[in-house]
Amino acid sequence: MDIKNLISQMTIEEKASLCSGADFWHTKAVERLGIPQMMVSDGPHGLRKQDLTKENFNESIKAVCFPAACALACSFDKDLIFRLGQALGNQCQAEDVGVILGPGANIKRSPLCGRNFEYFSEDPYLASNIAASHIKGVQSKNVGTSLKHFLANNQENRRMSVSAEISERTLHEIYLAAFETAVREAKPWTVMCSYNRVNGEYSSENHWSLTEILREKWGFDGFVVSDWGAVNDRVKGLPAGLDLEMPSSGGVNDAKLAEAVRDGKLPEKALDLACERILTIVDRYLSGRDEKAVWDKEADHELSAEISAQCMVLLKNEDEILPLSKDKKIAFIGKFAEKPRYQGGGSSHINSFKVTDALTASAKYAKVSYAQGYDTAEDVTDQALLDEAVKLAAESDVAVVFAGLTDLFESEGFDRTHMGIPNCQNQLIEKICDVQPNTVVVLHNGSPVEMPWLSRVKGVLECYLGGQAVGQAQCRILFGEEAPSGKLAETFPKKLSDNPSFLNFPGEGDRVEYREEIFVGYRYYDYKDMDVLFPFGFGLSYTTFEYTDMKVSADSFSPDEGLEVRVTVKNTGKMAGREAVQLYVSDCESSVIRPVKELKGFEKIYLEPGQSGEVVFRLDRRSFTFYSEKIHDWFAESGDFCIMIGSSSRDIRLSKTITMVSQETLPFRADPNTTMGDIMDNEKARPYIQPLIDDYVKAMNLDGDMTELGEATKLMMEAQLRDNPLRVMVSFTDGRFTHEDIARICNEINGEFSK
Ligand code: BGC
């Protein structure tokens, strides 16, 4: 396609019209110029392709449902997610879909967000790297992705209008960071802007996020598409960076664009640019079109099972209750054993061509009895179902209860109101524990749940929403065909009120203030040294791993050199297994408040029993910096950092302290209201106030005999000195310094910093 030439032949109306969808799922064609349509479809964990020519066009084609994002992130496995992406890309080629609408990289700020199941993690490094692998996989098949929902769409409540009020530092360290690596490294073809507002500005017309950050800082070169119906002011949105409006406004907004160009309110070149970006992607897809692509659904179903098994997180395994011994009397209890909840409701809902439940899958391994236990239609205990389940549990050697959230408790479109699973299920588990000491709970949910029965059960297997082959995957783990290897991509707090967003979720009216700032998830629980139910990065295995031989490439380094960290991991158990090795960085001393530690690397390694392998991490400048609002940029502050290698965020196996030597400094300005402490802490500024300090010490007799005054008074005086604004020193130095002297000292300090 000679894109520039084509655009030059288009009328203003044609150009404006190209900037919105033809229908729900297609870009527009311009027949007279031979410009074809391109189809887009949801996303993210399967293909939800709808056929608008069918009478019931809401029903999408039969497809393969992979595990949802909440599960995928627990794999901590970039290669595995890349393979998932490849499969999705291939499906798109086979179905002639040019862009799949996902992945979603939004931070799981609160366990209550109804759409958490579509998001990866509470940690931006994990979320962005997993998203990057997903995107790279899909796009390796020459199909585009749409990284969504940019930005700060962390709740469903009033998602179309709420303003997420977030500080600059928090945006950069948490909410933008979740998208940044995915954009910089994986180069998604498109980005989908979110419905909500950020600090008052709709994402669909936010020049700062869509242009200054996304394009100018991160180098994004695809097109931005609105979330479906996210456009507020189309004429403002286009030059802000929103290229394509979806689905369409039936021509209403196109007309507004054309009129604005004609009235001189919108430069025509802004319209040209949006058309160019859209056509570049349409052309990229068409020129890499693979008409021979074959979608082997059975093979993808097996892949879905493989992925699902590698995402499951074993949370508890007392007395090695798992894997199940096949010769014991095993009862599967709970409707989810027969009808698993394996995906969430809403736009990501896949019309699975088949579903494997655990009960059916178990036939390959053992003879299993079954009782339904509860119903999912409403949260009401059905006494007959309960009695039948308790009787079966009592007659068995082990009871495996399949439980979790139903669609009534968690979905796109609304948030959860509490962190519990249905009461009828909690009651069932308690009653089963009354009669059966060997109880295992298998969970299906998109976000943390409370586990009031945790101390009474011997095992807990967290499956999240495991895709259509979840039952197969569950049996592989339950019967020990493979060892579980997922690790939690989010903290499970003991109770909802422990969560840092608790006081400010979902906000008041159309504003939600992110007052916990950068302390999201484990950043908060660690800083507060709080007990949690299960920490970030936690997950058990059937085998054991030993960590030795940590090597860091230098003891002292400059931010731009970065570092290499190596560690040897050995499988010391009896079974082959995978281990997700995590690297955290902790700033030992910082001029600003920072999390105790932050994830800056993860690698998954497969090891046979007795086998060792080396895991290598590369740390760059960003692994050590924080975002400073003083310079509106990332800042590398000299000092000691502790590199920690862990099996979870709270199971650090090895660590080493190294020193970063940075030439960077933060700007500094002194005025008469600057405190002495702030100046004393600044190496370059401190010498200028030494005479003031000396005089204060003299005037207060701090260097004299302290016995009379007492240590406490001395401490108080010293603390007071730090808190004194410069101007106050006139009063505390016996008149030896005047206000003019203070002004002169400020000038000298500021002169030093302007050199
Ligand atoms: C969702 C998007 C989705 C789109 C198209 C919106 O309501 O927020 O995630 O891709 O619909 O179905």
Short mmCIF file of N, CA, C and O and ligand atoms in Angstrom, two decimals, residues 25 42 48 101 115 118 148-149 159 192 195 227-228 347 412, ligand 1:
data_model
loop_
_atom_site.label_atom_id
_atom_site.label_comp_id
_atom_site.label_asym_id
_atom_site.label_seq_id
_atom_site.Cartn_x
_atom_site.Cartn_y
_atom_site.Cartn_z
N TRP A 25 -16.58 -4.74 14.84
CA TRP A 25 -15.30 -5.47 14.80
C TRP A 25 -14.42 -5.19 13.59
O TRP A 25 -13.44 -5.90 13.38
N ASP A 42 -11.85 -9.77 20.37
CA ASP A 42 -11.33 -10.10 21.71
C ASP A 42 -10.73 -11.48 21.60
O ASP A 42 -11.11 -12.27 20.73
N ARG A 48 -12.49 -14.47 20.44
CA ARG A 48 -13.95 -14.28 20.51
C ARG A 48 -14.39 -13.60 19.22
O ARG A 48 -14.72 -12.42 19.20
N LEU A 101 -7.62 -8.32 20.73
CA LEU A 101 -7.75 -7.24 21.72
C LEU A 101 -7.26 -7.67 23.10
O LEU A 101 -8.03 -8.08 23.96
N ARG A 115 -12.73 -7.26 37.27
CA ARG A 115 -12.05 -7.71 36.06
C ARG A 115 -10.61 -8.16 36.35
O ARG A 115 -9.82 -8.31 35.41
N GLU A 118 -8.71 -10.74 34.30
CA GLU A 118 -8.12 -10.43 32.99
C GLU A 118 -6.78 -9.72 33.13
O GLU A 118 -6.18 -9.33 32.14
N LYS A 148 -4.08 -3.29 26.61
CA LYS A 148 -5.18 -2.53 27.19
C LYS A 148 -5.15 -2.65 28.71
O LYS A 148 -4.46 -3.51 29.24
N HIS A 149 -5.88 -1.86 29.43
CA HIS A 149 -6.66 -0.68 29.09
C HIS A 149 -5.86 0.48 29.63
O HIS A 149 -5.80 0.67 30.85
N ARG A 159 -16.53 2.65 35.63
CA ARG A 159 -15.31 2.59 34.82
C ARG A 159 -15.34 3.55 33.64
O ARG A 159 -14.30 3.92 33.11
N MET A 192 -4.98 0.07 23.44
CA MET A 192 -6.38 0.47 23.65
C MET A 192 -6.44 1.41 24.86
O MET A 192 -5.99 1.05 25.94
N TYR A 195 -11.49 3.49 29.51
CA TYR A 195 -12.72 4.28 29.61
C TYR A 195 -12.56 5.47 30.56
O TYR A 195 -13.13 6.53 30.35
N ASP A 227 -11.22 2.12 23.85
CA ASP A 227 -12.03 1.01 24.32
C ASP A 227 -13.43 1.26 23.77
O ASP A 227 -13.79 2.39 23.41
N TRP A 228 -14.20 0.20 23.68
CA TRP A 228 -15.48 0.28 22.96
C TRP A 228 -16.43 1.28 23.62
O TRP A 228 -16.96 1.02 24.69
N SER A 347 -16.37 -9.37 27.99
CA SER A 347 -15.87 -9.32 26.62
C SER A 347 -14.81 -10.37 26.31
O SER A 347 -14.49 -10.62 25.15
N GLU A 412 -16.54 -8.94 34.52
CA GLU A 412 -16.41 -7.61 33.95
C GLU A 412 -17.72 -6.87 34.26
O GLU A 412 -18.78 -7.49 34.37
C1 BGC B 1 -13.83 -4.01 26.98
C2 BGC B 1 -12.60 -4.31 26.17
C3 BGC B 1 -12.99 -5.13 24.97
C4 BGC B 1 -14.03 -4.37 24.16
C5 BGC B 1 -14.51 -5.11 22.95
C6 BGC B 1 -14.93 -3.39 26.14
O1 BGC B 1 -16.10 -3.26 26.88
O2 BGC B 1 -13.50 -3.14 28.05
O3 BGC B 1 -11.65 -4.99 26.94
O4 BGC B 1 -11.86 -5.44 24.20
O5 BGC B 1 -15.16 -4.13 24.98
O6 BGC B 1 -15.26 -6.20 23.30
#
